[in-house]
Amino acid sequence: MRLLDLLEGISWECLQGKRSMEGEHSMEEWNSMEEEHSVDKEVSAVVYDSRKIVEGCLFICIEGVNFDGHAFAAEAAEKGAAALLVSKPVEGLEDEDITVIKVEDTRYAMAFVSAAWFGHPAKKLKTIGITGTKGKTTTTYLVKSILENAGLKVGLIGTIETVIGDVHIHAENTTPESYILQEYFAKMAEAGLDAVVMEVSSQALKLHRTQGFVFDYGIFTNLEPDHIGPGEHESFEEYMECKGRLFRQCLVGIVNCDDNHVGDIVEGHSCELETYGTGEGAMLRAESLELVHTPGELGVNFHVAGLMDFDAHVPAPGRFSVYNALCAIAICRHFRVGTADIQSALRTAKVKGRIERVKISDRFTLLIDYAHNAMALESLLSTLKEYEPKRLVCLFGCGGNRSRQRRYEMGEVSGRLADFTVITSDNPRFEEPQAIIEDIKTGIGKTEGRYVEICDRREAIAYAISHAEEGDLIVLAGKGHEDYQEIRGVKYPMDERVIIAELLADGLEHI
């Protein structure tokens, strides 16, 4: 593909790139053609990882937290790269045959280059981007379920996985780098998919991973302080500003008007706006909420009013489950999905590790959830308490090499809201598990909450199940969809569903 075509849509400057031209040309002809000819060359690949440099490629010099691709510019030239995309001067380029293109931000430019490289595949799909602090993962699966129930072919990109037809790809980031994102779009279009629904993280918006195309629908779920610290966002204000960028990059914005920060999120928006929520001012509303608690289910009944009118049920607990469902309905309404298809999909959609029920006994209820910070844990436990279990039992740990404050806060939340806490290990990474547990105990010590500490997570789960009482509600928090435990840089297999099945097969007494 021509380098000139890859640069379409971005501002750039050619710093270097004379190439010989066949035939004889006057100096006037050379001067008039030089810059154009420098970029009018074929590119064999687009690369942003120095380990993947190949002859004839365009190497994009990306700056990261712990690395800078500009340091590999000379290496790229030596290996025969056709061109470099840089945001600052680079040294050691003795080969005048290489073209050097300077842009203001190489990450921003990479998104447009990648879109062009893959033939602008987003134009062949209906694109749905969901941002917010909570609810992104669940809502993407609900949307996928509803649309597929109505006969559409839908791809998914998110925290857990990327789904392209029957292919499931494990996710490394909530929203992948722009090149990978465009590659996924291209594969979805090639597979004949109609739409893609994806999670859009604040980091992705900050790092321009979703530039290069315009979303058909941009969604806002809710906002609370999160991802603030080194390597993430400097402040809540920056976090909020990054979230709001989605609504300057979509055609239709669908937002939760009950959220206190919705005004700041949509400030400066360039899209048509719609609202959903539980208040009278919402264009699509959930009314008459009724909690449902049976031996086989924790759920909610509610009525959808405003832009649509029907009764709905979700087999997941709490108001936040209603918000997730209502958000999905607001999106799918634009695809003219019938009421029956929506109702059916809401009843059957399941999301791994998001209030996921593991059925092992009618005497008590066991759930697995990804809640891994104080905000998410408080929301989860507060919701479950509304169902008035005999005891609410919370098993959790905290990740290593992360803020100690998170451990204090999670300990305090569980001690205050749970009737009994089982403190255990999560992903200790390069810290000692017991040291993390001691921090959690500092937080729970501020409450009157009862607890036990069992460092080994498998043993902790066995304890929680074997000591369950009639009417208990037990939640295993923190791991959710994760199927590993990270210890000193190594990820060891550890899926809580597998652990439970093995414990039961070994004859664990729980009934």
Short mmCIF file of C-alpha atoms in Angstrom, two decimals:
data_model
loop_
_atom_site.label_atom_id
_atom_site.label_comp_id
_atom_site.label_asym_id
_atom_site.label_seq_id
_atom_site.Cartn_x
_atom_site.Cartn_y
_atom_site.Cartn_z
CA MET A 1 0.00 0.00 0.00
CA ARG A 2 1.24 3.53 -0.74
CA LEU A 3 2.58 5.51 2.22
CA LEU A 4 0.79 8.58 0.91
CA ASP A 5 -2.55 6.79 1.16
CA LEU A 6 -1.82 5.70 4.74
CA LEU A 7 -1.26 9.31 5.78
CA GLU A 8 -4.64 10.46 4.53
CA GLY A 9 -6.64 12.31 7.18
CA ILE A 10 -3.73 13.39 9.39
CA SER A 11 -1.38 16.39 9.42
CA TRP A 12 2.26 15.49 8.77
CA GLU A 13 5.64 16.80 7.72
CA CYS A 14 8.30 14.94 5.74
CA LEU A 15 11.65 15.37 7.50
CA GLN A 16 13.73 13.02 5.34
CA GLY A 17 13.27 10.82 2.33
CA LYS A 18 15.07 11.48 -0.96
CA ARG A 19 14.91 8.50 -3.30
CA SER A 20 16.47 8.03 -6.71
CA MET A 21 14.13 8.36 -9.68
CA GLU A 22 14.45 6.55 -12.97
CA GLY A 23 15.43 8.64 -15.94
CA GLU A 24 16.94 12.12 -16.10
CA HIS A 25 15.27 15.04 -14.35
CA SER A 26 16.16 18.71 -14.10
CA MET A 27 16.73 20.34 -10.73
CA GLU A 28 13.44 22.20 -11.13
CA GLU A 29 11.63 18.89 -11.67
CA TRP A 30 13.41 17.36 -8.68
CA ASN A 31 12.50 20.30 -6.43
CA SER A 32 8.89 20.22 -7.52
CA MET A 33 8.58 16.43 -7.04
CA GLU A 34 10.87 15.77 -4.08
CA GLU A 35 8.44 15.86 -1.16
CA GLU A 36 5.67 14.02 -2.98
CA HIS A 37 8.06 11.33 -4.17
CA SER A 38 9.44 10.86 -0.65
CA VAL A 39 6.08 9.62 0.55
CA ASP A 40 4.88 8.09 -2.69
CA LYS A 41 6.38 4.67 -1.97
CA GLU A 42 5.02 1.23 -1.23
CA VAL A 43 4.82 -0.01 2.35
CA SER A 44 4.91 -3.76 3.05
CA ALA A 45 3.54 -3.65 6.63
CA VAL A 46 2.56 -1.33 9.46
CA VAL A 47 4.56 -2.06 12.63
CA TYR A 48 4.69 -0.44 16.08
CA ASP A 49 6.56 -3.23 17.90
CA SER A 50 10.33 -3.10 17.28
CA ARG A 51 10.49 -6.89 17.47
CA LYS A 52 8.30 -7.15 14.38
CA ILE A 53 10.20 -4.79 12.06
CA VAL A 54 10.38 -6.17 8.51
CA GLU A 55 11.86 -4.88 5.28
CA GLY A 56 9.70 -2.28 3.59
CA CYS A 57 7.50 -1.58 6.62
CA LEU A 58 6.27 1.67 8.11
CA PHE A 59 7.61 1.67 11.68
CA ILE A 60 5.56 3.83 14.05
CA CYS A 61 7.57 5.14 17.01
CA ILE A 62 5.22 4.93 20.01
CA GLU A 63 6.05 6.36 23.42
CA GLY A 64 4.93 4.21 26.36
CA VAL A 65 5.29 4.43 30.13
CA ASN A 66 8.40 2.23 30.16
CA PHE A 67 9.63 2.42 26.57
CA ASP A 68 10.04 4.76 23.60
CA GLY A 69 9.88 3.47 20.06
CA HIS A 70 11.98 6.40 18.86
CA ALA A 71 15.00 4.64 20.38
CA PHE A 72 14.60 1.92 17.72
CA ALA A 73 14.52 4.26 14.72
CA ALA A 74 18.08 3.47 13.63
CA GLU A 75 17.46 -0.26 14.03
CA ALA A 76 14.35 0.05 11.84
CA ALA A 77 16.42 1.77 9.15
CA GLU A 78 19.12 -0.91 9.31
CA LYS A 79 16.48 -3.63 8.89
CA GLY A 80 15.16 -1.98 5.74
CA ALA A 81 12.05 -0.16 6.94
CA ALA A 82 10.64 2.02 4.18
CA ALA A 83 9.51 4.81 6.49
CA LEU A 84 9.33 6.00 10.06
CA LEU A 85 6.48 7.81 11.77
CA VAL A 86 7.86 9.97 14.59
CA SER A 87 6.77 12.76 16.92
CA LYS A 88 10.27 14.06 17.71
CA PRO A 89 13.72 14.08 16.10
CA VAL A 90 15.61 10.78 15.87
CA GLU A 91 19.30 10.16 15.37
CA GLY A 92 21.51 7.61 13.66
CA LEU A 93 19.72 7.51 10.31
CA GLU A 94 22.65 7.21 7.92
CA ASP A 95 20.48 5.60 5.27
CA GLU A 96 19.00 8.53 3.35
CA ASP A 97 16.69 6.12 1.57
CA ILE A 98 14.32 5.94 4.53
CA THR A 99 11.43 8.38 4.69
CA VAL A 100 10.83 10.08 8.04
CA ILE A 101 7.36 11.50 8.67
CA LYS A 102 6.77 13.74 11.69
CA VAL A 103 3.34 14.07 13.31
CA GLU A 104 2.22 15.72 16.52
CA ASP A 105 1.19 12.44 18.22
CA THR A 106 2.18 9.05 16.81
CA ARG A 107 -0.55 7.21 18.76
CA TYR A 108 -3.21 9.46 17.27
CA ALA A 109 -1.71 9.07 13.80
CA MET A 110 -1.41 5.28 14.20
CA ALA A 111 -5.19 5.00 14.58
CA PHE A 112 -5.76 6.66 11.19
CA VAL A 113 -2.89 4.78 9.53
CA SER A 114 -4.25 1.48 10.84
CA ALA A 115 -7.76 2.23 9.64
CA ALA A 116 -6.40 2.99 6.17
CA TRP A 117 -4.15 -0.10 6.17
CA PHE A 118 -7.12 -2.39 6.77
CA GLY A 119 -9.37 -0.56 4.30
CA HIS A 120 -11.51 1.35 6.81
CA PRO A 121 -13.43 -1.74 7.97
CA ALA A 122 -15.55 0.17 10.54
CA LYS A 123 -17.51 1.62 7.62
CA LYS A 124 -18.71 -1.91 6.85
CA LEU A 125 -20.11 -2.45 10.37
CA LYS A 126 -22.51 -0.78 12.75
CA THR A 127 -20.20 0.21 15.60
CA ILE A 128 -21.35 0.52 19.22
CA GLY A 129 -18.92 1.86 21.85
CA ILE A 130 -19.74 1.69 25.57
CA THR A 131 -17.84 3.71 28.17
CA GLY A 132 -18.32 4.27 31.91
CA THR A 133 -16.93 3.08 35.22
CA LYS A 134 -19.24 0.11 35.72
CA GLY A 135 -21.51 -1.97 33.52
CA LYS A 136 -19.52 -1.95 30.28
CA THR A 137 -18.83 -5.68 30.15
CA THR A 138 -22.32 -6.81 31.10
CA THR A 139 -23.99 -4.36 28.72
CA THR A 140 -21.87 -5.48 25.76
CA TYR A 141 -22.97 -9.08 26.27
CA LEU A 142 -26.61 -8.04 26.71
CA VAL A 143 -26.50 -6.06 23.46
CA LYS A 144 -24.87 -8.97 21.63
CA SER A 145 -27.49 -11.37 22.99
CA ILE A 146 -30.44 -9.15 22.05
CA LEU A 147 -29.21 -8.38 18.54
CA GLU A 148 -28.34 -12.01 17.83
CA ASN A 149 -31.74 -13.04 19.15
CA ALA A 150 -33.14 -10.80 16.42
CA GLY A 151 -31.04 -12.49 13.74
CA LEU A 152 -28.03 -10.15 13.41
CA LYS A 153 -24.40 -11.30 13.40
CA VAL A 154 -22.54 -9.40 16.11
CA GLY A 155 -18.88 -9.18 17.11
CA LEU A 156 -17.71 -8.21 20.60
CA ILE A 157 -14.54 -6.56 21.97
CA GLY A 158 -14.06 -6.18 25.71
CA THR A 159 -12.38 -6.93 29.01
CA ILE A 160 -12.94 -10.68 28.86
CA GLU A 161 -12.50 -11.50 25.20
CA THR A 162 -12.93 -10.57 21.58
CA VAL A 163 -15.57 -12.62 19.76
CA ILE A 164 -15.57 -12.92 15.96
CA GLY A 165 -18.14 -15.49 14.90
CA ASP A 166 -17.11 -18.76 16.56
CA VAL A 167 -13.62 -17.45 17.35
CA HIS A 168 -12.92 -16.31 20.93
CA ILE A 169 -9.69 -14.38 21.57
CA HIS A 170 -8.48 -13.76 25.13
CA ALA A 171 -8.29 -10.03 25.90
CA GLU A 172 -5.08 -8.35 27.06
CA ASN A 173 -6.65 -4.88 27.35
CA THR A 174 -10.26 -3.75 27.67
CA THR A 175 -9.80 -1.85 24.41
CA PRO A 176 -6.88 -3.04 22.24
CA GLU A 177 -4.32 -0.83 20.49
CA SER A 178 -5.70 0.91 17.41
CA TYR A 179 -3.88 -1.41 14.99
CA ILE A 180 -5.29 -4.54 16.67
CA LEU A 181 -8.72 -2.93 16.89
CA GLN A 182 -8.78 -2.21 13.16
CA GLU A 183 -7.51 -5.73 12.45
CA TYR A 184 -10.43 -7.13 14.47
CA PHE A 185 -12.87 -4.89 12.58
CA ALA A 186 -11.45 -6.17 9.29
CA LYS A 187 -11.86 -9.80 10.35
CA MET A 188 -15.44 -9.10 11.47
CA ALA A 189 -16.30 -7.47 8.17
CA GLU A 190 -14.68 -10.36 6.27
CA ALA A 191 -16.72 -12.82 8.37
CA GLY A 192 -19.91 -11.08 7.29
CA LEU A 193 -20.84 -9.61 10.68
CA ASP A 194 -23.42 -6.84 10.80
CA ALA A 195 -22.28 -5.00 13.92
CA VAL A 196 -19.69 -4.84 16.69
CA VAL A 197 -20.28 -3.85 20.29
CA MET A 198 -17.22 -2.93 22.33
CA GLU A 199 -16.03 -1.58 25.64
CA VAL A 200 -14.24 1.74 25.37
CA SER A 201 -11.95 2.36 28.33
CA SER A 202 -10.82 5.79 29.52
CA GLN A 203 -7.22 4.75 28.77
CA ALA A 204 -8.20 3.88 25.20
CA LEU A 205 -9.75 7.31 24.74
CA LYS A 206 -6.74 8.99 26.34
CA LEU A 207 -4.33 7.10 24.07
CA HIS A 208 -6.46 7.60 20.91
CA ARG A 209 -7.01 3.88 20.29
CA THR A 210 -10.50 4.52 18.94
CA GLN A 211 -9.60 7.30 16.52
CA GLY A 212 -9.64 6.75 12.78
CA PHE A 213 -13.38 6.12 12.57
CA VAL A 214 -16.68 7.39 13.98
CA PHE A 215 -18.90 5.21 16.18
CA ASP A 216 -22.49 4.87 15.07
CA TYR A 217 -23.52 4.76 18.74
CA GLY A 218 -21.61 5.98 21.79
CA ILE A 219 -22.89 4.91 25.23
CA PHE A 220 -22.30 6.26 28.76
CA THR A 221 -23.23 4.05 31.72
CA ASN A 222 -22.02 5.86 34.88
CA LEU A 223 -18.98 7.52 36.42
CA GLU A 224 -17.20 7.22 39.74
CA PRO A 225 -13.53 7.83 40.67
CA ASP A 226 -11.39 4.98 39.34
CA HIS A 227 -8.13 4.37 37.45
CA ILE A 228 -6.54 7.44 39.03
CA GLY A 229 -2.84 7.14 39.75
CA PRO A 230 0.59 6.58 38.13
CA GLY A 231 0.32 5.27 34.58
CA GLU A 232 -3.43 5.91 34.43
CA HIS A 233 -5.12 9.29 35.02
CA GLU A 234 -3.68 12.20 36.96
CA SER A 235 -7.06 13.24 38.40
CA PHE A 236 -10.78 12.52 38.37
CA GLU A 237 -11.20 15.55 36.10
CA GLU A 238 -8.87 14.02 33.51
CA TYR A 239 -10.60 10.65 33.84
CA MET A 240 -13.95 12.33 33.22
CA GLU A 241 -12.66 14.39 30.29
CA CYS A 242 -11.31 11.26 28.60
CA LYS A 243 -14.65 9.48 28.97
CA GLY A 244 -16.39 12.47 27.38
CA ARG A 245 -14.29 12.25 24.22
CA LEU A 246 -16.49 9.42 22.98
CA PHE A 247 -19.34 11.87 22.45
CA ARG A 248 -17.24 13.87 20.03
CA GLN A 249 -16.59 10.68 18.09
CA CYS A 250 -20.05 9.19 17.55
CA LEU A 251 -23.21 9.93 15.58
CA VAL A 252 -25.72 9.09 18.32
CA GLY A 253 -24.97 9.32 22.03
CA ILE A 254 -27.05 7.33 24.54
CA VAL A 255 -26.41 8.38 28.14
CA ASN A 256 -27.57 7.56 31.67
CA CYS A 257 -29.24 10.82 32.69
CA ASP A 258 -29.47 9.68 36.35
CA ASP A 259 -25.70 9.91 36.75
CA ASN A 260 -24.46 13.01 38.57
CA HIS A 261 -21.67 13.58 36.04
CA VAL A 262 -23.65 13.22 32.82
CA GLY A 263 -23.57 17.00 32.17
CA ASP A 264 -19.78 17.08 32.28
CA ILE A 265 -19.52 13.92 30.15
CA VAL A 266 -21.57 15.32 27.26
CA GLU A 267 -20.15 18.86 27.42
CA GLY A 268 -19.02 19.84 23.94
CA HIS A 269 -20.66 16.79 22.35
CA SER A 270 -21.08 16.69 18.59
CA CYS A 271 -23.63 13.87 18.46
CA GLU A 272 -27.38 13.53 18.70
CA LEU A 273 -28.25 12.70 22.33
CA GLU A 274 -30.73 10.26 23.87
CA THR A 275 -31.21 9.48 27.56
CA TYR A 276 -32.18 6.49 29.69
CA GLY A 277 -32.70 6.09 33.43
CA THR A 278 -35.31 5.66 36.16
CA GLY A 279 -36.34 9.32 36.52
CA GLU A 280 -39.25 11.05 34.81
CA GLY A 281 -36.93 13.06 32.57
CA ALA A 282 -35.40 9.99 30.89
CA MET A 283 -36.48 9.32 27.31
CA LEU A 284 -36.36 5.56 28.01
CA ARG A 285 -37.32 4.66 31.58
CA ALA A 286 -37.43 1.70 33.94
CA GLU A 287 -40.39 1.84 36.32
CA SER A 288 -41.99 -0.32 39.04
CA LEU A 289 -38.86 -2.24 40.03
CA GLU A 290 -39.56 -5.48 41.94
CA LEU A 291 -36.85 -7.71 43.44
CA VAL A 292 -37.22 -11.44 42.70
CA HIS A 293 -35.64 -13.97 45.08
CA THR A 294 -36.26 -17.68 44.52
CA PRO A 295 -34.12 -20.74 45.31
CA GLY A 296 -32.80 -20.63 41.77
CA GLU A 297 -32.50 -16.93 41.11
CA LEU A 298 -31.85 -13.38 42.24
CA GLY A 299 -33.44 -11.01 39.74
CA VAL A 300 -35.56 -7.94 39.04
CA ASN A 301 -38.88 -7.32 37.31
CA PHE A 302 -39.51 -3.85 35.86
CA HIS A 303 -41.56 -1.96 33.28
CA VAL A 304 -40.00 -0.17 30.31
CA ALA A 305 -41.67 3.15 29.52
CA GLY A 306 -41.10 6.20 27.33
CA LEU A 307 -39.64 5.35 23.92
CA MET A 308 -40.80 1.74 24.41
CA ASP A 309 -43.55 0.11 26.48
CA PHE A 310 -43.29 -3.46 27.84
CA ASP A 311 -42.57 -5.56 30.94
CA ALA A 312 -39.08 -6.99 31.41
CA HIS A 313 -37.19 -9.34 33.71
CA VAL A 314 -33.45 -9.76 34.29
CA PRO A 315 -32.11 -12.80 36.19
CA ALA A 316 -29.44 -10.68 37.93
CA PRO A 317 -29.79 -8.71 41.17
CA GLY A 318 -30.15 -5.02 41.85
CA ARG A 319 -30.75 -1.64 40.31
CA PHE A 320 -27.45 -1.72 38.42
CA SER A 321 -28.70 -4.82 36.56
CA VAL A 322 -31.76 -2.80 35.54
CA TYR A 323 -29.53 0.04 34.31
CA ASN A 324 -27.44 -2.40 32.27
CA ALA A 325 -30.57 -3.92 30.74
CA LEU A 326 -32.14 -0.52 30.07
CA CYS A 327 -28.95 0.67 28.37
CA ALA A 328 -28.94 -2.41 26.14
CA ILE A 329 -32.60 -1.84 25.27
CA ALA A 330 -31.87 1.79 24.37
CA ILE A 331 -29.18 0.65 21.94
CA CYS A 332 -31.12 -2.23 20.38
CA ARG A 333 -34.16 -0.02 19.80
CA HIS A 334 -32.18 1.58 16.98
CA PHE A 335 -31.90 -1.82 15.29
CA ARG A 336 -35.69 -2.19 15.36
CA VAL A 337 -35.51 -5.28 17.55
CA GLY A 338 -38.95 -6.56 18.57
CA THR A 339 -40.15 -6.63 22.17
CA ALA A 340 -40.30 -10.42 22.32
CA ASP A 341 -36.68 -10.74 21.18
CA ILE A 342 -35.56 -8.23 23.83
CA GLN A 343 -37.49 -9.96 26.61
CA SER A 344 -36.16 -13.38 25.64
CA ALA A 345 -32.54 -12.24 25.37
CA LEU A 346 -32.60 -10.44 28.72
CA ARG A 347 -33.74 -13.62 30.43
CA THR A 348 -31.03 -15.82 28.96
CA ALA A 349 -27.92 -13.62 28.57
CA LYS A 350 -25.04 -14.58 30.88
CA VAL A 351 -21.71 -12.89 31.49
CA LYS A 352 -18.78 -14.82 32.93
CA GLY A 353 -17.67 -13.42 36.26
CA ARG A 354 -20.34 -10.74 36.51
CA ILE A 355 -22.74 -11.73 39.30
CA GLU A 356 -22.40 -15.24 37.91
CA ARG A 357 -24.38 -17.85 39.84
CA VAL A 358 -22.75 -21.24 40.36
CA LYS A 359 -25.47 -23.75 41.27
CA ILE A 360 -24.35 -26.27 43.89
CA SER A 361 -27.19 -26.30 46.43
CA ASP A 362 -30.73 -25.04 47.03
CA ARG A 363 -29.77 -24.33 50.64
CA PHE A 364 -27.68 -21.27 49.75
CA THR A 365 -26.64 -19.13 46.77
CA LEU A 366 -23.07 -18.86 45.47
CA LEU A 367 -21.99 -16.04 43.15
CA ILE A 368 -18.74 -15.13 41.40
CA ASP A 369 -18.08 -11.45 40.63
CA TYR A 370 -15.21 -9.30 39.38
CA ALA A 371 -15.62 -6.58 42.06
CA HIS A 372 -11.98 -5.75 42.75
CA ASN A 373 -12.07 -2.30 44.30
CA ALA A 374 -13.99 -0.68 47.14
CA MET A 375 -16.47 1.10 44.89
CA ALA A 376 -17.47 -2.06 43.02
CA LEU A 377 -17.51 -4.18 46.19
CA GLU A 378 -19.74 -1.70 48.02
CA SER A 379 -22.16 -1.58 45.10
CA LEU A 380 -22.27 -5.38 44.92
CA LEU A 381 -22.70 -6.05 48.65
CA SER A 382 -25.27 -3.27 49.08
CA THR A 383 -27.29 -4.76 46.23
CA LEU A 384 -27.13 -8.29 47.63
CA LYS A 385 -28.19 -7.12 51.11
CA GLU A 386 -31.47 -5.91 49.60
CA TYR A 387 -32.38 -9.57 49.06
CA GLU A 388 -32.21 -10.13 52.85
CA PRO A 389 -30.12 -13.32 52.98
CA LYS A 390 -29.68 -15.07 56.32
CA ARG A 391 -25.99 -14.20 56.05
CA LEU A 392 -24.07 -12.32 53.41
CA VAL A 393 -20.63 -13.93 53.16
CA CYS A 394 -17.87 -12.18 51.19
CA LEU A 395 -14.64 -13.91 50.13
CA PHE A 396 -12.00 -11.65 48.58
CA GLY A 397 -8.33 -10.66 48.38
CA CYS A 398 -6.46 -7.74 46.83
CA GLY A 399 -3.87 -7.52 44.07
CA GLY A 400 -0.20 -7.03 44.79
CA ASN A 401 1.85 -4.09 43.52
CA ARG A 402 -1.23 -1.91 43.67
CA SER A 403 -2.36 0.85 46.01
CA ARG A 404 -2.42 -0.22 49.67
CA GLN A 405 -5.28 2.22 50.14
CA ARG A 406 -7.48 -0.04 48.00
CA ARG A 407 -6.86 -2.86 50.50
CA TYR A 408 -7.82 -0.75 53.50
CA GLU A 409 -10.96 0.43 51.72
CA MET A 410 -12.07 -3.03 50.57
CA GLY A 411 -11.52 -4.45 54.04
CA GLU A 412 -13.62 -1.70 55.57
CA VAL A 413 -16.41 -2.15 53.00
CA SER A 414 -16.65 -5.90 53.55
CA GLY A 415 -16.46 -5.55 57.32
CA ARG A 416 -19.28 -3.02 57.27
CA LEU A 417 -21.63 -4.70 54.77
CA ALA A 418 -20.97 -8.45 54.93
CA ASP A 419 -22.07 -10.59 57.87
CA PHE A 420 -18.91 -12.63 57.53
CA THR A 421 -15.72 -12.14 55.49
CA VAL A 422 -13.19 -14.70 54.28
CA ILE A 423 -9.94 -12.83 53.58
CA THR A 424 -7.72 -14.63 51.08
CA SER A 425 -5.27 -14.08 48.22
CA ASP A 426 -5.97 -12.61 44.79
CA ASN A 427 -3.07 -11.85 42.41
CA PRO A 428 -0.17 -11.19 44.82
CA ARG A 429 2.21 -10.51 41.92
CA PHE A 430 5.58 -9.65 43.48
CA GLU A 431 4.29 -9.04 47.01
CA GLU A 432 3.93 -11.51 49.85
CA PRO A 433 0.27 -12.63 50.09
CA GLN A 434 0.27 -12.40 53.87
CA ALA A 435 1.44 -8.77 53.75
CA ILE A 436 -1.56 -7.93 51.54
CA ILE A 437 -3.88 -9.74 53.95
CA GLU A 438 -2.49 -7.69 56.85
CA ASP A 439 -3.42 -4.49 54.98
CA ILE A 440 -6.95 -5.80 54.40
CA LYS A 441 -7.20 -6.61 58.11
CA THR A 442 -6.25 -3.00 58.90
CA GLY A 443 -9.34 -1.87 57.00
CA ILE A 444 -11.70 -4.48 58.39
CA GLY A 445 -10.39 -3.67 61.86
CA LYS A 446 -12.15 -0.30 61.63
CA THR A 447 -15.47 -2.18 61.69
CA GLU A 448 -17.10 -4.79 63.89
CA GLY A 449 -17.21 -7.26 61.01
CA ARG A 450 -16.41 -10.90 61.72
CA TYR A 451 -13.81 -12.57 59.52
CA VAL A 452 -11.38 -15.43 59.03
CA GLU A 453 -8.14 -15.33 57.06
CA ILE A 454 -7.14 -18.23 54.79
CA CYS A 455 -4.27 -17.33 52.50
CA ASP A 456 -4.71 -20.16 49.99
CA ARG A 457 -7.69 -19.22 47.81
CA ARG A 458 -8.68 -22.82 47.09
CA GLU A 459 -8.79 -23.59 50.81
CA ALA A 460 -10.70 -20.37 51.41
CA ILE A 461 -13.37 -21.34 48.86
CA ALA A 462 -13.64 -24.80 50.43
CA TYR A 463 -14.12 -23.20 53.84
CA ALA A 464 -16.85 -20.83 52.59
CA ILE A 465 -18.82 -23.65 50.97
CA SER A 466 -18.41 -26.19 53.77
CA HIS A 467 -19.51 -23.64 56.40
CA ALA A 468 -22.51 -22.36 54.43
CA GLU A 469 -25.81 -22.11 56.30
CA GLU A 470 -29.38 -22.33 55.09
CA GLY A 471 -30.33 -19.08 53.35
CA ASP A 472 -26.76 -17.77 52.98
CA LEU A 473 -25.65 -15.70 50.03
CA ILE A 474 -21.93 -16.24 49.35
CA VAL A 475 -19.98 -14.08 46.88
CA LEU A 476 -16.46 -14.85 45.66
CA ALA A 477 -15.22 -11.39 44.72
CA GLY A 478 -12.25 -10.06 42.80
CA LYS A 479 -11.38 -12.72 40.22
CA GLY A 480 -14.56 -12.83 38.16
CA HIS A 481 -13.73 -13.99 34.63
CA GLU A 482 -10.02 -14.43 35.36
CA ASP A 483 -8.80 -18.01 35.13
CA TYR A 484 -5.34 -17.52 36.59
CA GLN A 485 -3.46 -16.33 39.66
CA GLU A 486 -0.38 -14.19 39.11
CA ILE A 487 2.53 -14.93 41.46
CA ARG A 488 6.00 -13.43 40.95
CA GLY A 489 5.48 -12.77 37.26
CA VAL A 490 3.98 -16.17 36.47
CA LYS A 491 0.29 -16.77 35.75
CA TYR A 492 -0.82 -20.09 37.22
CA PRO A 493 -4.15 -21.68 36.13
CA MET A 494 -6.86 -20.91 38.68
CA ASP A 495 -10.51 -20.83 37.67
CA GLU A 496 -12.93 -20.61 40.59
CA ARG A 497 -15.54 -22.62 38.69
CA VAL A 498 -13.03 -25.43 38.20
CA ILE A 499 -12.01 -25.26 41.87
CA ILE A 500 -15.65 -25.56 42.97
CA ALA A 501 -16.25 -28.53 40.64
CA GLU A 502 -13.11 -30.25 41.92
CA LEU A 503 -14.05 -29.66 45.55
CA LEU A 504 -17.47 -31.15 44.99
CA ALA A 505 -16.00 -34.12 43.10
CA ASP A 506 -13.69 -34.71 46.07
CA GLY A 507 -16.75 -35.01 48.31
CA LEU A 508 -16.74 -31.60 50.00
CA GLU A 509 -19.50 -31.52 52.60
CA HIS A 510 -21.77 -28.56 51.90
CA ILE A 511 -25.36 -29.81 52.19
#
